[in-house]
Short mmCIF file of C-alpha atoms and ligand atoms in Angstrom, two decimals:
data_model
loop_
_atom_site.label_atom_id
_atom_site.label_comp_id
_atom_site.label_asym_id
_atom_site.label_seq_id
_atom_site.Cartn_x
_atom_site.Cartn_y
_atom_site.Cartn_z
CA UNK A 1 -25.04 18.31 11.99
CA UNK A 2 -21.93 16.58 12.06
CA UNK A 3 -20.22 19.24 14.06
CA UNK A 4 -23.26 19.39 16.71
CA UNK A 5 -21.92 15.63 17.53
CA UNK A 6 -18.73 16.51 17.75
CA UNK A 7 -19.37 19.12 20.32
CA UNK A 8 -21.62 17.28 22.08
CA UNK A 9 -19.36 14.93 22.34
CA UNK A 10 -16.94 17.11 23.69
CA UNK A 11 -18.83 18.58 26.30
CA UNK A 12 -19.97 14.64 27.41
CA UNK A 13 -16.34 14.00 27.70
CA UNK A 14 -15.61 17.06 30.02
CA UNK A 15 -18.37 15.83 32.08
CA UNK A 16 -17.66 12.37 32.44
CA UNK A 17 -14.04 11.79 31.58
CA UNK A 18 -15.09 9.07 29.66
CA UNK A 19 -12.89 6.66 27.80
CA UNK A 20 -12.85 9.30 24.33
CA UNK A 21 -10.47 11.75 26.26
CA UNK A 22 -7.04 10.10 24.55
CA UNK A 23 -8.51 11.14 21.54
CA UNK A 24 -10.27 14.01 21.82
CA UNK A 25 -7.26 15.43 23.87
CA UNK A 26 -5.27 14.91 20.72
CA UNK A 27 -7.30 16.84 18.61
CA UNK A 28 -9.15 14.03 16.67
CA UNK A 29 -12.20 13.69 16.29
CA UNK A 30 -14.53 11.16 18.20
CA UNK A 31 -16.60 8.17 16.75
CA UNK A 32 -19.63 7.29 19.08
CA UNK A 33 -20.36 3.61 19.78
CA UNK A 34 -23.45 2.82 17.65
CA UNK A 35 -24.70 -0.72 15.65
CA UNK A 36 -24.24 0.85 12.54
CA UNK A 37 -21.70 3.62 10.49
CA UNK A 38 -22.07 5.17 7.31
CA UNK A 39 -17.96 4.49 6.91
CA UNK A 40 -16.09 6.04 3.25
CA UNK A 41 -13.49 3.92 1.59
CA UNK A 42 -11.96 6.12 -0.72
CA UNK A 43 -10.07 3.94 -3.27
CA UNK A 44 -7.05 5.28 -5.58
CA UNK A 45 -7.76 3.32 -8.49
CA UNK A 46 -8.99 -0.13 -9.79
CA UNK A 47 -6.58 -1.10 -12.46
CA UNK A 48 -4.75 -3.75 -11.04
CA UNK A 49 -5.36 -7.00 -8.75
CA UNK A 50 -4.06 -5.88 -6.03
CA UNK A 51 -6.70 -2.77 -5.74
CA UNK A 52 -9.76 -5.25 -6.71
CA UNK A 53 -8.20 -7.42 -4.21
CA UNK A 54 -8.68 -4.41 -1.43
CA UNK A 55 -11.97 -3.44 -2.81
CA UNK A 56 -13.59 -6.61 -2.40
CA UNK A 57 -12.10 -6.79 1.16
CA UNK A 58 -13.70 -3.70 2.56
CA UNK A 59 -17.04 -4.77 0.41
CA UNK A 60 -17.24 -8.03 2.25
CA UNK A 61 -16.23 -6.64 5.75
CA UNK A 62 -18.95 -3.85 5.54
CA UNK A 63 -21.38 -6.80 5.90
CA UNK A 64 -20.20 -8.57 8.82
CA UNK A 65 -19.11 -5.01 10.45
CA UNK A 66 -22.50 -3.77 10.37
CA UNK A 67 -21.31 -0.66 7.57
CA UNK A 68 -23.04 1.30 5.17
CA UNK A 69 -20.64 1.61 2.47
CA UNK A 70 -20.05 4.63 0.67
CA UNK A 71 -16.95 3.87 -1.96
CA UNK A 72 -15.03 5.78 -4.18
CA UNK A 73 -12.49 5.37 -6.90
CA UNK A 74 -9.82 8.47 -8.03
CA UNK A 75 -8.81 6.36 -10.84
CA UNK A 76 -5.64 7.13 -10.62
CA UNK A 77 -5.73 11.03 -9.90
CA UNK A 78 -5.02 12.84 -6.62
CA UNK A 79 -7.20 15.27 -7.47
CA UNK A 80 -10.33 13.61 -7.86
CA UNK A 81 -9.24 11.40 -4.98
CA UNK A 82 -9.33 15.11 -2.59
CA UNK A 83 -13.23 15.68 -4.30
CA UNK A 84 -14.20 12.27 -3.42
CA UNK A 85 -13.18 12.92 0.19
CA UNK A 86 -14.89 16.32 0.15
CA UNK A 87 -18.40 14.32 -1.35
CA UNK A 88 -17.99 11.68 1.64
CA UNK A 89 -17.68 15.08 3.93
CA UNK A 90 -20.51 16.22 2.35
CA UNK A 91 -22.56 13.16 2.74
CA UNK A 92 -22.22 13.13 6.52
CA UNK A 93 -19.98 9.30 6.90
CA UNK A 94 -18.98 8.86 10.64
CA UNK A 95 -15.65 7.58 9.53
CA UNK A 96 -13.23 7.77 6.11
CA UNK A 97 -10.70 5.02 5.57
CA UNK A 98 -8.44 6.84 2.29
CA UNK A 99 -6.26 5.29 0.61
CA UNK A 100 -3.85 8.20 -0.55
CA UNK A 101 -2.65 7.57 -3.98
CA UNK A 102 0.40 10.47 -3.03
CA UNK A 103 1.44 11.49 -0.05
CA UNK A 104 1.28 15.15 -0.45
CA UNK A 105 -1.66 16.53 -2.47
CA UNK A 106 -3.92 14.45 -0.12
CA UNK A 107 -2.97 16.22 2.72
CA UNK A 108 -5.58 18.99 2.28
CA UNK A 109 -8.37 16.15 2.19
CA UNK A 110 -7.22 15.02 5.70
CA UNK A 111 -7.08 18.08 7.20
CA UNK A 112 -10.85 18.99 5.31
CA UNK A 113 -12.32 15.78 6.83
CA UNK A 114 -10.85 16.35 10.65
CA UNK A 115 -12.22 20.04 10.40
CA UNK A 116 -15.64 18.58 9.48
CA UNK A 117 -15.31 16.61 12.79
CA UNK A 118 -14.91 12.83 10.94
CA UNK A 119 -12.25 10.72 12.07
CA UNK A 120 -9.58 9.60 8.87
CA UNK A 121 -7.79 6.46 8.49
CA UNK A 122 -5.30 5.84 6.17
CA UNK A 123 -4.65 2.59 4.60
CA UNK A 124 -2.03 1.05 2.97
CA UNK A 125 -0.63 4.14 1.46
CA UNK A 126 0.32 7.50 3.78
CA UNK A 127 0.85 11.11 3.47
CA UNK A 128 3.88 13.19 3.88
CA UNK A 129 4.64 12.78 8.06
CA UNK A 130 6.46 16.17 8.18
CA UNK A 131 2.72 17.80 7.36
CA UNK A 132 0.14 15.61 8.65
CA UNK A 133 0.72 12.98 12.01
CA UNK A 134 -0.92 10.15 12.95
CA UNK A 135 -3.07 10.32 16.43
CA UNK A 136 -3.25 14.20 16.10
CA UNK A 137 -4.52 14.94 11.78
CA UNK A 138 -5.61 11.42 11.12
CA UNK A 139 -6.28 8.27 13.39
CA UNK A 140 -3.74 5.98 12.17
CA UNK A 141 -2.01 4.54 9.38
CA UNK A 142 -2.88 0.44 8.73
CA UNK A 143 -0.41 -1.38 6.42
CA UNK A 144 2.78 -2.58 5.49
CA UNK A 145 6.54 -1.27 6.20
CA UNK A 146 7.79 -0.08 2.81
CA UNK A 147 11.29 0.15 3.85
CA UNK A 148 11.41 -3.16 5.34
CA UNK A 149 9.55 -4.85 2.28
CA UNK A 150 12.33 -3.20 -0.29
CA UNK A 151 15.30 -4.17 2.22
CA UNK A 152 14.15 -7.96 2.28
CA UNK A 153 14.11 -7.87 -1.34
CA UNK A 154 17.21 -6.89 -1.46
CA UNK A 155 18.28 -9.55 0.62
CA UNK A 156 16.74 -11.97 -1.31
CA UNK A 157 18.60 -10.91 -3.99
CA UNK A 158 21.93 -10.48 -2.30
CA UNK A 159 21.76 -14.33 -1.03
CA UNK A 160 20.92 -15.63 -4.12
CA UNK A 161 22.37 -13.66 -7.04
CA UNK A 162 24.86 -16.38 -8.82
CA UNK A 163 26.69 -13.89 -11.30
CA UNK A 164 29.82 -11.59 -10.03
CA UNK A 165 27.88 -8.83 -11.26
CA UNK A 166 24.28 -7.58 -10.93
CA UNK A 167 23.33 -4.84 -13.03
CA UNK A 168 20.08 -3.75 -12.24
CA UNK A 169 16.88 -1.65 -13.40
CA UNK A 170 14.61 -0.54 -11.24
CA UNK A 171 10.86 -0.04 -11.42
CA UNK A 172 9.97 2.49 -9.37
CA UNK A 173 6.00 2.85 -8.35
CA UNK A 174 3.47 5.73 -8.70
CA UNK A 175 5.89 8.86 -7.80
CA UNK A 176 5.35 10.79 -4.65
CA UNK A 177 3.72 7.62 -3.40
CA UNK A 178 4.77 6.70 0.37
CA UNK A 179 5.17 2.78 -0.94
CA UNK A 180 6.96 3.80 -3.94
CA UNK A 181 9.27 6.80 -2.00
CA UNK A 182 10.02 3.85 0.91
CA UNK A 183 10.74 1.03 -1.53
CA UNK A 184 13.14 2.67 -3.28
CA UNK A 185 14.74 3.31 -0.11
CA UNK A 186 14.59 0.57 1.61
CA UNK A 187 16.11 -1.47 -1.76
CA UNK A 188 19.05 1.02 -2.34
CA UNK A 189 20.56 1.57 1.08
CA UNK A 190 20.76 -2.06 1.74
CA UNK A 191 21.98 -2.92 -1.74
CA UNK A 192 24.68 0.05 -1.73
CA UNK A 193 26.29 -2.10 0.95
CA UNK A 194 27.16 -4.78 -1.78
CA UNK A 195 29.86 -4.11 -4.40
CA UNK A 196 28.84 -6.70 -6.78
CA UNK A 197 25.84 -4.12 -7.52
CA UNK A 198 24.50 -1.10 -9.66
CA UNK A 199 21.27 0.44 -9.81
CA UNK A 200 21.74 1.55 -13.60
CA UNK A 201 18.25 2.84 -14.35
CA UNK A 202 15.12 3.76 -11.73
CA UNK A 203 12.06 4.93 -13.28
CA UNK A 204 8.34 5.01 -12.61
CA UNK A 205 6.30 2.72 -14.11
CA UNK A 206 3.40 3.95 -11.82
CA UNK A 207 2.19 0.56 -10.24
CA UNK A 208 1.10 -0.83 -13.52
CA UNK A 209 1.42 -3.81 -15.58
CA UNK A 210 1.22 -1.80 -19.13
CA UNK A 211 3.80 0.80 -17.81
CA UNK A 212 5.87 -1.43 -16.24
CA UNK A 213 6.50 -3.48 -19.92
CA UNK A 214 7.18 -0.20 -21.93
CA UNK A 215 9.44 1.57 -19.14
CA UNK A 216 11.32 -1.61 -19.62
CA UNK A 217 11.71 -1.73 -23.14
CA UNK A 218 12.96 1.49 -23.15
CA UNK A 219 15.43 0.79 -20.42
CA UNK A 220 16.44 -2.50 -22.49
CA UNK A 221 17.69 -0.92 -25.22
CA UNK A 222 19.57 1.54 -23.30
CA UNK A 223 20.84 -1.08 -21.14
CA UNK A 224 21.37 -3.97 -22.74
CA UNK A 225 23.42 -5.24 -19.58
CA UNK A 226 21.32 -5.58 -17.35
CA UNK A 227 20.58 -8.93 -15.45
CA UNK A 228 18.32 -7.47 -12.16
CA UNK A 229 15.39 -6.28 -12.07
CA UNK A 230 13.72 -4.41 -8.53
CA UNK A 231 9.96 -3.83 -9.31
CA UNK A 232 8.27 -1.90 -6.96
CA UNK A 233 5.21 -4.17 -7.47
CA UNK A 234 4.10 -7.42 -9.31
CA UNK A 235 2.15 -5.82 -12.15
CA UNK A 236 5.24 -3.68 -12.77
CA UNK A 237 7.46 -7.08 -12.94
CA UNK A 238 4.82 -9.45 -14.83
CA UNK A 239 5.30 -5.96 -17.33
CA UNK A 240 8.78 -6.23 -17.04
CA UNK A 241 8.39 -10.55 -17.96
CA UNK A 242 6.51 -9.78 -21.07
CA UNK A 243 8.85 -7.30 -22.24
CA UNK A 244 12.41 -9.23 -21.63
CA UNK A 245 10.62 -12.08 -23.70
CA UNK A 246 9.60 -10.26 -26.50
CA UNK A 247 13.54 -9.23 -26.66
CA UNK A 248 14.23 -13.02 -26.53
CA UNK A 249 15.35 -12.56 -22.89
CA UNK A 250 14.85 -15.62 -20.56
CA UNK A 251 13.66 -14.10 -17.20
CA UNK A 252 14.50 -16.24 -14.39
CA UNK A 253 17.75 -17.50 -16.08
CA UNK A 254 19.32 -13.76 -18.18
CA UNK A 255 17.34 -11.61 -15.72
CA UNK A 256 16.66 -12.35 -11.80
CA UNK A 257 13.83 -10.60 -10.75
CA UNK A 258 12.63 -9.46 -7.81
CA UNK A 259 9.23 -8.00 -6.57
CA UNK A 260 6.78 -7.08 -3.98
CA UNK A 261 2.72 -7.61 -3.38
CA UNK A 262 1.96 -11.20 -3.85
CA UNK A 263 -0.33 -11.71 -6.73
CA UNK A 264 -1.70 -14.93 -8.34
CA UNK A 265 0.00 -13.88 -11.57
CA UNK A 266 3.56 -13.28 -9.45
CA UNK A 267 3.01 -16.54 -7.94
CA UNK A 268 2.64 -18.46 -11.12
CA UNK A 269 5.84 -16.43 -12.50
CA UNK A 270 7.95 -17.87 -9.28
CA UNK A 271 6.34 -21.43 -10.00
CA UNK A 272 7.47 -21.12 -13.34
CA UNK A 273 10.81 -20.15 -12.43
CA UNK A 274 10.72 -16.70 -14.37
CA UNK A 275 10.60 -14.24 -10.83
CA UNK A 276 12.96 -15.24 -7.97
CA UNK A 277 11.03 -13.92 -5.01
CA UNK A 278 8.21 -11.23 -4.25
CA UNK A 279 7.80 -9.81 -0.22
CA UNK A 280 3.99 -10.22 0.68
CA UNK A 281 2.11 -6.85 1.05
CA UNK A 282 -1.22 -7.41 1.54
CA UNK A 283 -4.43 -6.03 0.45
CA UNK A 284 -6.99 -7.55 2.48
CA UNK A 285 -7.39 -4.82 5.16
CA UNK A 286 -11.27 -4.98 5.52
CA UNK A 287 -11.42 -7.14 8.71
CA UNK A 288 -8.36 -4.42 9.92
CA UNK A 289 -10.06 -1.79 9.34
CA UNK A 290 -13.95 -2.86 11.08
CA UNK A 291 -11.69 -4.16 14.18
CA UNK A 292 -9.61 -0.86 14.32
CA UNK A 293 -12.46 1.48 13.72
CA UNK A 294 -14.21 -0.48 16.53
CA UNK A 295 -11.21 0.19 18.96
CA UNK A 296 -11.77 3.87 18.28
CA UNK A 297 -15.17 4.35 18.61
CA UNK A 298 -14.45 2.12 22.43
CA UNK A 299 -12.37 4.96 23.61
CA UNK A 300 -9.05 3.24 23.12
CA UNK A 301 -6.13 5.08 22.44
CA UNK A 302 -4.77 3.79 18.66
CA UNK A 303 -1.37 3.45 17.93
CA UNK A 304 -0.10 5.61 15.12
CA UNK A 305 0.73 2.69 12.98
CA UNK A 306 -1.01 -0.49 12.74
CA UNK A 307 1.04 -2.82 10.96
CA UNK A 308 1.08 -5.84 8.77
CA UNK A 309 3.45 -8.24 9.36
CA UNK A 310 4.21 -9.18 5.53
CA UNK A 311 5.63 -12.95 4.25
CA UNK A 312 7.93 -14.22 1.96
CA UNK A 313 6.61 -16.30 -1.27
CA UNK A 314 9.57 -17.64 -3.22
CA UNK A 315 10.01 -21.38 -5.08
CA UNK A 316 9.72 -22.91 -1.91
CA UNK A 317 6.43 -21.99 -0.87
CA UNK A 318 4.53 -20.42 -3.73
CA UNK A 319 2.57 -23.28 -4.45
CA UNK A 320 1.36 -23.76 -1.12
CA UNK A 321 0.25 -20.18 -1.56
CA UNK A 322 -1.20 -19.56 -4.87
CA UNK A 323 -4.78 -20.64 -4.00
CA UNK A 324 -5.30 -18.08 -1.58
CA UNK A 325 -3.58 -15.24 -4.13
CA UNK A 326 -5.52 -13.15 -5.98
O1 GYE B 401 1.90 -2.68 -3.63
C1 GYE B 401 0.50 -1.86 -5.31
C2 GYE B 401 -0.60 -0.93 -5.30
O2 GYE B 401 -0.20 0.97 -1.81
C3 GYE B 401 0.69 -0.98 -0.84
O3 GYE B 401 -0.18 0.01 -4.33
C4 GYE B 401 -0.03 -0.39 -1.99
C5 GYE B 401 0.61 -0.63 -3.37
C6 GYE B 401 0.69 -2.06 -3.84
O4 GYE B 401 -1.04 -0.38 -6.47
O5 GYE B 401 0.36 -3.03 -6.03
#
């Protein structure tokens, strides 16, 4: 069925030219203009705020965008994430927006749902570039710049470290994610350029609050030095807070911590003085995504990479923000 459209739609294009060529000469596959889409948000997992957060945004936008909803969750495993996208393939949605918990093993899923002629978006997470590229496997990618997000917290941390010597653990996210790969990178390069600091300790503590507390325990004892800490996100850090207090750590005065996302919870922490700073990634993509998959289906040509511009929230501003955190 699905395929008929797409061929269709191929041989309307040939005929008139029409404003899908940019895509269809790319190899994706088109999205007719219609009142309504059966559209497939394919979720990674739903164990922290910032993933509710998301949910609920795509949830609300499907009203006001005119979608029928079809959601997923992998909770938390790559490979249930790939048979979710094969069951929205199977269920005939005109478009997927996937949220790839890793970059690589969801490759296959991208490549399965442009073969079965429906158009992929990915959002806020990507998959490996050297295997699957934007505007030719998958429409685009909409979210944040990783890199840029870990080098700003590094700068935060750079202008406002007070000790002559930062010794620092760092809390890397879910491993072979593209947020967790490009935080760590964007962190260490621009840190290595300072002498007054040393990455003693990087480990996973896989986006999550729970992980996040016992990866720093461990870390604690083995470091008992250390005064920095560079979580990859907020649950990781508010973690990392519960476990530097049970050792009778004070963070925000011992520790200076350092963080990325945005929560209400990460907020409160900076209010309280116990987290110095966390860079703004944001997980409301819904109204994005209906205004990008719109674009698409209008013939216009998408850029590869639809970015967020991301904000700051440190003491001078986090009370002005908490009451639209989440
Ligand atoms: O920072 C984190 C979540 O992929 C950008 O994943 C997202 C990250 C976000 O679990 O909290």
């Amino acid at each position: 069925m699905k395929r008929r459209i797409f061929l269709s739609s191929i041989a309307t294009v040939a005929l008139l030219g029409s404003a899908l060529a940019p895509a269809l000469a790319q190899g994706l596959p088109p999205l007719e203009q219609k009142d309504r889409y059966k559209v497939g948000f394919a979720q990674t997992e739903s164990n922290n705020p910032w993933r509710i957060a998301e949910t609920k945004s795509f949830q609300d936008v499907a009203g006001s965008c005119n979608w029928d909803l079809v959601y997923t969750d992998a909770a938390g495993s790559a490979a249930k994430q790939v048979s979710d996208v094969e069951s929205m393939i199977a269920q005939g949605v005109d478009a997927i927006f996937l949220a790839p918990r890793e970059e690589k093993p969801l490759v296959p899923a991208v490549m399965r749902a442009k073969a079965a002629g429906i158009p992929v978006f990915l959002v806020d997470r990507s998959v490996d570039p050297a295997v699957a590229k934007a505007g030719q496997d998958y429409v685009t990618f909409l979210g944040s710049d990783f890199v840029d997000q870990g080098k700003r917290a590094a700068e935060w941390l750079i202008e406002n470290f007070k000790g002559d010597k930062g010794v620092i653990i760092e809390l890397e996210g879910t491993t072979g994610s593209s947020p967790a790969n490009d935080r760590k990178k964007g962190f260490d390069e621009r840190i290595a350029q300072d002498d007054r600091f040393e990455i003693v300790a990087s480990q996973s503590g896989d986006f999550a609050r729970d992980a996040g507390r016992q990866v720093t325990e461990t870390l604690l004892q083995a470091h008992p030095d250390m005064n920095v800490i560079y979580a990859h996100n907020d649950e990781m850090a508010i973690g990392a807070i519960q476990a530097l207090e049970v050792a009778g750590k004070k963070p925000g005065e011992d520790v200076t911590i350092v963080s990325i996302d945005g929560t209400r919870d990460a907020l409160q922490a900076i209010i309280d003085g116990k987290m110095g700073v966390t860079v703004e990634s944001s997980p409301f993509f819904g109204p994005l995504a209906c205004d990008t998959l719109k674009r698409y289906a209008a013939g216009e040509e998408i850029e590869p990479w639809v970015k967020v511009e991301d904000r700051i929230f440190t003491k001078e501003n986090a009370a002005e923000h908490i009451d639209e955190a989440y």
